[in-house]
C-alpha cells in the first residue's frame, strides 16, 4: 500500500513539474512575442498627425501590435536612433554624408512631404497676409519690427495694417521644420545665409522659442502681432491663418498639398540623383509651387537587434509608402510621386541586408 502511495506521489510530482515547465515556457514565449510586438519610433513633429493615422490603420490588422511614436522633434529622433534606443526615427532634415558616419548603418526613406506655413495673429487682417522672400527674411532677422513697415505694406498693397510690434516665434528644439524653413531663408537671403545659416537648430536673431510645432502654435495663438512657422496641419487644427508666399515665378501661393506636389515635381531630376535634395524655392517654371516645403524621411537601421521587430518595421514602411499614401492629402500632406515611390522600394530592400550606398547617395549641394 505504501509502495502504491509513493508511486502516486511521484506521478503527481512529475506531472506538476511538467505543468510548471510548460507554463514557464508559455510565459517566456508570450513575453518574447509581446516584446517583438512593441515598436518604438520618435522624431519629427511635422509628420506626427499623419504618423498617428498610419500607426492606427496599420496596427488595426495586427492584434497585439503596439507602435509608439514620440513627437520630440527631428533632432531628438536622430539622437535617440544614434544611441540605439529606437526601432525607427523620422526627420524632416536628411542626414548628409558626414552625419551618416556617426550613425548606425541606415536607410533614409522619403515618405511624405508638406509645406511649412507662415502663420500669424493679426485679428484686424481679413485678407490673407502676403509675404515676399525679402520681407520674411527681414522679419526673422529682426530688421522689420512693426506690421506697418514699408516692406510689409508693399507686399500687402491696399490693406490696412496696425502699427503693432512684430512678435517672432520659432522652435526652441532641434527641428526638421526649422531645417526646411532656414534652408529656404538661406537660399533667398544672402544676409540670412551669412549671419544665421541653416540647420535643425540655429542661433535666432530675435523671437521667443516654443517646443515643438505645438509650442509655436500656442505662442502665435496667444500673442497678438505674432508670427511663426508650423506645418499646415497644426495651423488648421488651431484655426490659425496662413500667409501667401511669393515664389520665383512672382505668384502669391497658398501652402497646400497640391502646391507642395508642384514643388516636388520641379525637383524630380535632382531627387532621382539624391532623395535628400531640398525642394525649397523652386524655379520660376514651377508657377504653382509653394516655396517653403520639404520632404520628411523615415530613418531605419539596416540591421536591427531583433529580426522580428525589424520585419514589422519593414512591413510598416512598406504600408506607409504604398497604401498609406492615400491618406496624405486629406491630412494636408503631399502624396509621393510614383518616381519617388519607386526609389523608396529600392531603399526599403536594403533593410535587413544589402549594400550601404543608395541610402546615402552623393552629398547634396
Tab-separated table of C-alpha atoms in Angstrom:
chain	number	residue	atom	x	y	z
A	1	UNK	CA	0.000	0.000	0.000
A	2	UNK	CA	2.789	2.382	0.953
A	3	UNK	CA	4.537	1.480	-2.317
A	4	UNK	CA	1.400	2.361	-4.282
A	5	UNK	CA	1.027	5.669	-2.469
A	6	UNK	CA	4.667	6.501	-3.125
A	7	UNK	CA	4.245	5.788	-6.826
A	8	UNK	CA	1.177	8.011	-6.896
A	9	UNK	CA	3.041	10.856	-5.196
A	10	UNK	CA	5.912	10.523	-7.646
A	11	UNK	CA	3.468	10.604	-10.561
A	12	UNK	CA	1.710	13.696	-9.199
A	13	UNK	CA	5.046	15.474	-8.591
A	14	UNK	CA	6.240	14.662	-12.101
A	15	UNK	CA	3.014	15.978	-13.571
A	16	UNK	CA	3.339	19.159	-11.505
A	17	UNK	CA	6.901	19.699	-12.725
A	18	UNK	CA	5.785	19.180	-16.331
A	19	UNK	CA	2.920	21.660	-15.955
A	20	UNK	CA	5.232	24.195	-14.290
A	21	UNK	CA	7.832	23.839	-17.025
A	22	UNK	CA	5.149	24.114	-19.701
A	23	UNK	CA	3.716	27.231	-18.022
A	24	UNK	CA	7.150	28.879	-17.747
A	25	UNK	CA	7.825	28.058	-21.377
A	26	UNK	CA	4.498	29.550	-22.449
A	27	UNK	CA	5.061	32.671	-20.363
A	28	UNK	CA	8.551	33.054	-21.820
A	29	UNK	CA	7.174	32.631	-25.325
A	30	UNK	CA	4.418	35.147	-24.619
A	31	UNK	CA	6.961	37.641	-23.284
A	32	UNK	CA	9.116	37.213	-26.396
A	33	UNK	CA	6.096	37.629	-28.636
A	34	UNK	CA	4.983	40.656	-26.630
A	35	UNK	CA	8.429	42.245	-26.865
A	36	UNK	CA	8.513	41.703	-30.619
A	37	UNK	CA	5.148	43.435	-30.922
A	38	UNK	CA	6.304	46.687	-29.298
A	39	UNK	CA	7.892	49.066	-31.787
A	40	UNK	CA	9.362	52.412	-30.759
A	41	UNK	CA	9.825	55.379	-33.085
A	42	UNK	CA	10.496	59.066	-32.475
A	43	UNK	CA	11.378	62.314	-34.180
A	44	UNK	CA	9.631	64.751	-36.490
A	45	UNK	CA	6.666	66.710	-35.185
A	46	UNK	CA	5.990	67.672	-38.797
A	47	UNK	CA	4.870	64.121	-39.583
A	48	UNK	CA	3.092	63.407	-36.295
A	49	UNK	CA	-0.518	63.938	-37.454
A	50	UNK	CA	-0.278	61.553	-40.381
A	51	UNK	CA	2.039	59.205	-38.484
A	52	UNK	CA	-0.686	58.753	-35.861
A	53	UNK	CA	-3.134	57.845	-38.629
A	54	UNK	CA	-0.690	55.418	-40.259
A	55	UNK	CA	0.036	53.663	-36.971
A	56	UNK	CA	-3.660	53.291	-36.138
A	57	UNK	CA	-4.525	51.978	-39.588
A	58	UNK	CA	-1.585	49.562	-39.801
A	59	UNK	CA	-1.997	48.233	-36.251
A	60	UNK	CA	-5.702	47.543	-36.790
A	61	UNK	CA	-4.823	44.486	-38.878
A	62	UNK	CA	-2.227	43.193	-36.391
A	63	UNK	CA	-3.735	42.308	-33.000
A	64	UNK	CA	-1.321	42.913	-30.146
A	65	UNK	CA	0.979	45.231	-32.093
A	66	UNK	CA	1.996	48.448	-30.340
A	67	UNK	CA	3.812	51.160	-32.301
A	68	UNK	CA	4.696	54.037	-30.009
A	69	UNK	CA	5.780	57.182	-31.868
A	70	UNK	CA	7.101	60.097	-29.814
A	71	UNK	CA	6.813	63.527	-31.434
A	72	UNK	CA	10.021	65.006	-29.982
A	73	UNK	CA	11.470	66.804	-32.995
A	74	UNK	CA	13.799	65.571	-35.722
A	75	UNK	CA	16.922	66.338	-33.694
A	76	UNK	CA	15.719	64.272	-30.756
A	77	UNK	CA	14.783	61.372	-33.010
A	78	UNK	CA	18.192	61.373	-34.676
A	79	UNK	CA	19.990	61.360	-31.317
A	80	UNK	CA	17.864	58.522	-29.894
A	81	UNK	CA	18.363	56.472	-33.054
A	82	UNK	CA	22.099	57.077	-32.800
A	83	UNK	CA	22.025	55.727	-29.229
A	84	UNK	CA	20.197	52.576	-30.344
A	85	UNK	CA	17.030	53.432	-28.419
A	86	UNK	CA	14.619	53.302	-31.377
A	87	UNK	CA	13.391	50.878	-33.996
A	88	UNK	CA	12.980	53.775	-36.424
A	89	UNK	CA	13.262	57.552	-36.483
A	90	UNK	CA	11.646	60.304	-38.539
A	91	UNK	CA	13.286	63.522	-39.661
A	92	UNK	CA	12.497	66.435	-41.938
A	93	UNK	CA	16.235	67.009	-42.253
A	94	UNK	CA	18.021	64.314	-44.223
A	95	UNK	CA	21.418	63.299	-42.858
A	96	UNK	CA	24.390	64.237	-45.033
A	97	UNK	CA	27.435	62.050	-45.642
A	98	UNK	CA	29.350	63.376	-42.636
A	99	UNK	CA	26.404	62.847	-40.269
A	100	UNK	CA	25.864	59.311	-41.565
A	101	UNK	CA	29.401	58.368	-40.498
A	102	UNK	CA	28.447	58.735	-36.832
A	103	UNK	CA	25.179	56.786	-37.180
A	104	UNK	CA	24.496	53.053	-37.349
A	105	UNK	CA	24.063	51.891	-40.971
A	106	UNK	CA	20.607	53.076	-42.008
A	107	UNK	CA	18.385	53.976	-44.919
A	108	UNK	CA	16.602	57.306	-45.347
A	109	UNK	CA	13.238	56.784	-46.993
A	110	UNK	CA	11.189	59.798	-48.108
A	111	UNK	CA	7.618	59.031	-47.069
A	112	UNK	CA	5.768	62.308	-47.239
A	113	UNK	CA	6.097	65.990	-47.913
A	114	UNK	CA	4.355	69.097	-46.762
A	115	UNK	CA	4.501	72.868	-46.600
A	116	UNK	CA	5.973	74.860	-43.762
A	117	UNK	CA	3.365	77.562	-43.199
A	118	UNK	CA	3.889	81.082	-42.011
A	119	UNK	CA	1.093	81.690	-39.537
A	120	UNK	CA	0.267	84.904	-37.700
A	121	UNK	CA	-2.041	86.554	-35.199
A	122	UNK	CA	-3.462	89.727	-36.729
A	123	UNK	CA	-7.177	89.823	-35.841
A	124	UNK	CA	-7.786	93.021	-37.807
A	125	UNK	CA	-6.499	91.466	-41.046
A	126	UNK	CA	-9.357	89.961	-43.071
A	127	UNK	CA	-7.487	89.013	-46.256
A	128	UNK	CA	-4.564	86.530	-46.140
A	129	UNK	CA	-1.217	88.119	-45.326
A	130	UNK	CA	1.247	88.229	-48.228
A	131	UNK	CA	4.995	87.963	-47.673
A	132	UNK	CA	7.806	88.175	-50.201
A	133	UNK	CA	11.090	86.319	-49.529
A	134	UNK	CA	12.935	89.538	-48.621
A	135	UNK	CA	10.206	90.647	-46.218
A	136	UNK	CA	10.028	87.280	-44.471
A	137	UNK	CA	13.810	87.172	-44.058
A	138	UNK	CA	13.752	90.752	-42.747
A	139	UNK	CA	11.179	89.828	-40.107
A	140	UNK	CA	13.184	86.855	-38.829
A	141	UNK	CA	16.432	88.838	-38.933
A	142	UNK	CA	14.811	91.391	-36.644
A	143	UNK	CA	15.144	94.139	-39.247
A	144	UNK	CA	11.373	94.550	-39.621
A	145	UNK	CA	9.919	95.354	-36.228
A	146	UNK	CA	6.427	96.688	-36.988
A	147	UNK	CA	3.486	95.448	-39.024
A	148	UNK	CA	3.307	98.942	-40.508
A	149	UNK	CA	6.795	98.572	-42.012
A	150	UNK	CA	7.000	99.754	-45.651
A	151	UNK	CA	8.149	96.311	-46.843
A	152	UNK	CA	5.040	94.639	-45.400
A	153	UNK	CA	2.838	97.420	-46.784
A	154	UNK	CA	4.361	96.932	-50.233
A	155	UNK	CA	3.559	93.202	-50.148
A	156	UNK	CA	0.018	93.961	-48.976
A	157	UNK	CA	-0.973	96.970	-51.076
A	158	UNK	CA	-4.308	98.499	-50.112
A	159	UNK	CA	-4.516	96.574	-46.832
A	160	UNK	CA	-4.623	98.461	-43.532
A	161	UNK	CA	-2.176	97.012	-41.014
A	162	UNK	CA	-1.808	98.312	-37.470
A	163	UNK	CA	1.405	99.709	-36.064
A	164	UNK	CA	1.623	96.672	-33.801
A	165	UNK	CA	5.100	95.300	-32.946
A	166	UNK	CA	6.097	92.083	-34.714
A	167	UNK	CA	6.478	89.221	-32.211
A	168	UNK	CA	8.557	86.442	-33.736
A	169	UNK	CA	8.050	82.811	-32.662
A	170	UNK	CA	10.373	79.949	-33.575
A	171	UNK	CA	11.205	76.416	-32.485
A	172	UNK	CA	13.356	76.007	-29.388
A	173	UNK	CA	14.154	72.330	-30.020
A	174	UNK	CA	16.117	70.623	-32.776
A	175	UNK	CA	13.627	70.580	-35.607
A	176	UNK	CA	13.427	69.387	-39.188
A	177	UNK	CA	10.735	72.003	-39.714
A	178	UNK	CA	13.343	74.592	-38.720
A	179	UNK	CA	15.746	72.990	-41.170
A	180	UNK	CA	13.267	73.390	-44.039
A	181	UNK	CA	12.461	76.972	-43.067
A	182	UNK	CA	16.075	78.085	-42.575
A	183	UNK	CA	17.186	76.281	-45.741
A	184	UNK	CA	14.638	78.407	-47.581
A	185	UNK	CA	15.734	81.642	-45.873
A	186	UNK	CA	19.399	80.881	-46.577
A	187	UNK	CA	18.596	80.373	-50.253
A	188	UNK	CA	16.566	83.566	-50.733
A	189	UNK	CA	18.582	85.875	-48.462
A	190	UNK	CA	22.361	86.319	-48.568
A	191	UNK	CA	22.098	88.269	-45.322
A	192	UNK	CA	20.433	85.313	-43.595
A	193	UNK	CA	22.881	82.845	-45.101
A	194	UNK	CA	25.882	84.785	-43.779
A	195	UNK	CA	24.501	85.730	-40.349
A	196	UNK	CA	22.407	82.711	-39.359
A	197	UNK	CA	22.685	79.828	-41.803
A	198	UNK	CA	20.542	76.703	-41.882
A	199	UNK	CA	20.007	73.551	-39.866
A	200	UNK	CA	17.754	71.839	-37.339
A	201	UNK	CA	18.959	74.341	-34.734
A	202	UNK	CA	20.215	77.879	-35.370
A	203	UNK	CA	21.040	80.928	-33.284
A	204	UNK	CA	17.910	83.009	-33.815
A	205	UNK	CA	18.472	86.782	-34.088
A	206	UNK	CA	15.089	87.571	-32.486
A	207	UNK	CA	11.981	85.974	-31.024
A	208	UNK	CA	10.661	83.508	-28.483
A	209	UNK	CA	11.085	79.754	-28.755
A	210	UNK	CA	8.349	77.135	-28.422
A	211	UNK	CA	8.925	73.420	-28.040
A	212	UNK	CA	7.568	71.509	-30.995
A	213	UNK	CA	5.021	72.704	-33.508
A	214	UNK	CA	2.538	72.628	-30.650
A	215	UNK	CA	4.625	75.180	-28.754
A	216	UNK	CA	4.964	77.551	-31.714
A	217	UNK	CA	1.237	77.254	-32.483
A	218	UNK	CA	0.498	78.101	-28.857
A	219	UNK	CA	2.743	81.168	-28.864
A	220	UNK	CA	1.155	82.526	-32.034
A	221	UNK	CA	-2.367	81.843	-30.859
A	222	UNK	CA	-1.789	83.592	-27.521
A	223	UNK	CA	0.152	86.639	-28.741
A	224	UNK	CA	-1.360	89.449	-30.829
A	225	UNK	CA	1.013	90.603	-33.567
A	226	UNK	CA	2.937	87.328	-33.561
A	227	UNK	CA	4.281	85.325	-36.484
A	228	UNK	CA	5.590	81.769	-36.546
A	229	UNK	CA	6.182	78.748	-38.755
A	230	UNK	CA	4.407	75.410	-38.411
A	231	UNK	CA	3.141	72.520	-40.517
A	232	UNK	CA	-0.160	73.105	-42.274
A	233	UNK	CA	-1.961	70.506	-40.155
A	234	UNK	CA	-1.107	72.371	-36.935
A	235	UNK	CA	-2.300	75.662	-38.398
A	236	UNK	CA	-5.573	74.033	-39.454
A	237	UNK	CA	-6.097	72.315	-36.094
A	238	UNK	CA	-5.593	75.601	-34.253
A	239	UNK	CA	-7.648	77.706	-36.704
A	240	UNK	CA	-4.630	79.865	-37.474
A	241	UNK	CA	-4.421	81.812	-40.739
A	242	UNK	CA	-1.543	81.122	-43.143
A	243	UNK	CA	0.308	83.621	-45.318
A	244	UNK	CA	0.650	83.548	-49.085
A	245	UNK	CA	4.324	83.422	-50.053
A	246	UNK	CA	5.719	84.861	-53.281
A	247	UNK	CA	7.549	82.249	-55.338
A	248	UNK	CA	10.193	82.665	-58.027
A	249	UNK	CA	7.501	82.955	-60.692
A	250	UNK	CA	6.226	86.050	-58.883
A	251	UNK	CA	2.962	84.392	-57.837
A	252	UNK	CA	1.477	84.502	-54.319
A	253	UNK	CA	0.966	80.853	-53.399
A	254	UNK	CA	-1.016	79.308	-50.571
A	255	UNK	CA	0.504	76.351	-48.688
A	256	UNK	CA	-1.309	73.151	-49.629
A	257	UNK	CA	-0.750	69.533	-50.589
A	258	UNK	CA	-1.128	70.449	-54.268
A	259	UNK	CA	1.361	73.342	-54.170
A	260	UNK	CA	3.831	71.058	-52.352
A	261	UNK	CA	3.425	68.389	-55.040
A	262	UNK	CA	4.277	71.075	-57.603
A	263	UNK	CA	7.500	71.772	-55.686
A	264	UNK	CA	8.390	68.055	-55.673
A	265	UNK	CA	7.678	67.787	-59.392
A	266	UNK	CA	10.021	70.706	-60.070
A	267	UNK	CA	12.861	68.845	-58.326
A	268	UNK	CA	12.294	65.376	-59.798
A	269	UNK	CA	15.517	65.237	-61.829
A	270	UNK	CA	17.595	66.219	-58.769
A	271	UNK	CA	15.689	63.839	-56.479
A	272	UNK	CA	16.407	60.999	-58.898
A	273	UNK	CA	20.100	61.509	-58.153
A	274	UNK	CA	19.719	62.052	-54.404
A	275	UNK	CA	16.484	61.770	-52.417
A	276	UNK	CA	17.901	64.233	-49.889
A	277	UNK	CA	17.722	67.159	-52.315
A	278	UNK	CA	15.873	70.149	-50.778
A	279	UNK	CA	12.727	71.192	-52.642
A	280	UNK	CA	12.576	74.780	-51.303
A	281	UNK	CA	12.365	77.813	-53.613
A	282	UNK	CA	11.549	76.009	-56.892
A	283	UNK	CA	12.445	77.688	-60.211
A	284	UNK	CA	10.172	80.204	-61.940
A	285	UNK	CA	8.938	77.462	-64.269
A	286	UNK	CA	7.051	75.970	-61.294
A	287	UNK	CA	4.354	78.632	-61.171
A	288	UNK	CA	2.040	76.698	-58.839
A	289	UNK	CA	4.755	75.609	-56.385
A	290	UNK	CA	4.759	76.736	-52.765
A	291	UNK	CA	8.348	77.766	-51.974
A	292	UNK	CA	8.721	76.601	-48.346
A	293	UNK	CA	8.149	72.859	-48.478
A	294	UNK	CA	10.137	69.774	-47.639
A	295	UNK	CA	10.252	66.017	-47.691
A	296	UNK	CA	10.280	64.076	-44.450
A	297	UNK	CA	12.152	60.800	-44.032
A	298	UNK	CA	11.888	57.558	-42.126
A	299	UNK	CA	15.314	56.611	-40.750
A	300	UNK	CA	15.508	52.840	-40.452
A	301	UNK	CA	18.530	50.812	-39.264
A	302	UNK	CA	19.672	48.274	-41.836
A	303	UNK	CA	20.273	45.615	-39.182
A	304	UNK	CA	18.006	45.669	-36.147
A	305	UNK	CA	18.795	43.881	-32.893
A	306	UNK	CA	15.592	41.847	-33.144
A	307	UNK	CA	14.746	40.240	-36.534
A	308	UNK	CA	11.069	40.028	-35.579
A	309	UNK	CA	10.870	43.744	-34.839
A	310	UNK	CA	12.823	44.610	-37.943
A	311	UNK	CA	10.376	42.706	-40.137
A	312	UNK	CA	7.458	44.550	-38.528
A	313	UNK	CA	9.184	47.893	-39.153
A	314	UNK	CA	9.865	46.894	-42.745
A	315	UNK	CA	6.210	45.900	-43.221
A	316	UNK	CA	5.112	49.208	-41.679
A	317	UNK	CA	7.339	51.223	-44.019
A	318	UNK	CA	6.019	49.234	-46.979
A	319	UNK	CA	2.490	50.153	-45.924
A	320	UNK	CA	3.413	53.840	-45.480
A	321	UNK	CA	4.923	54.240	-48.953
A	322	UNK	CA	2.083	52.373	-50.686
A	323	UNK	CA	-1.403	52.170	-49.137
A	324	UNK	CA	-0.637	54.865	-46.569
A	325	UNK	CA	-0.155	57.458	-49.284
A	326	UNK	CA	-3.896	57.529	-49.933
A	327	UNK	CA	-4.351	59.315	-46.582
A	328	UNK	CA	-1.781	62.031	-47.288
A	329	UNK	CA	-3.742	64.790	-48.990
A	330	UNK	CA	-6.684	64.522	-46.606
A	331	UNK	CA	-4.277	65.327	-43.759
A	332	UNK	CA	-2.576	68.256	-45.555
A	333	UNK	CA	0.441	66.299	-46.855
A	334	UNK	CA	1.585	65.748	-50.425
A	335	UNK	CA	1.342	62.268	-51.912
A	336	UNK	CA	4.666	60.942	-53.173
A	337	UNK	CA	5.031	60.940	-56.959
A	338	UNK	CA	5.492	57.493	-58.498
A	339	UNK	CA	9.126	58.166	-59.383
A	340	UNK	CA	9.972	58.780	-55.726
A	341	UNK	CA	7.847	55.832	-54.568
A	342	UNK	CA	9.886	53.604	-56.899
A	343	UNK	CA	13.117	54.874	-55.340
A	344	UNK	CA	11.661	54.122	-51.907
A	345	UNK	CA	11.165	50.477	-52.852
A	346	UNK	CA	14.860	50.163	-53.710
A	347	UNK	CA	15.819	51.749	-50.401
A	348	UNK	CA	13.433	49.505	-48.490
A	349	UNK	CA	15.129	46.443	-49.978
A	350	UNK	CA	18.315	47.425	-48.132
A	351	UNK	CA	16.739	46.880	-44.719
A	352	UNK	CA	17.906	43.554	-43.361
A	353	UNK	CA	20.831	43.362	-45.765
A	354	UNK	CA	22.243	44.798	-48.964
A	355	UNK	CA	24.890	47.352	-49.742
A	356	UNK	CA	25.185	50.673	-47.912
A	357	UNK	CA	25.273	53.008	-50.860
A	358	UNK	CA	21.958	54.307	-52.125
A	359	UNK	CA	20.841	55.286	-48.606
A	360	UNK	CA	23.432	57.998	-48.671
A	361	UNK	CA	23.940	58.974	-52.274
A	362	UNK	CA	26.018	61.946	-53.382
A	363	UNK	CA	26.284	64.762	-50.923
A	364	UNK	CA	23.513	67.318	-51.507
A	365	UNK	CA	24.534	70.754	-52.743
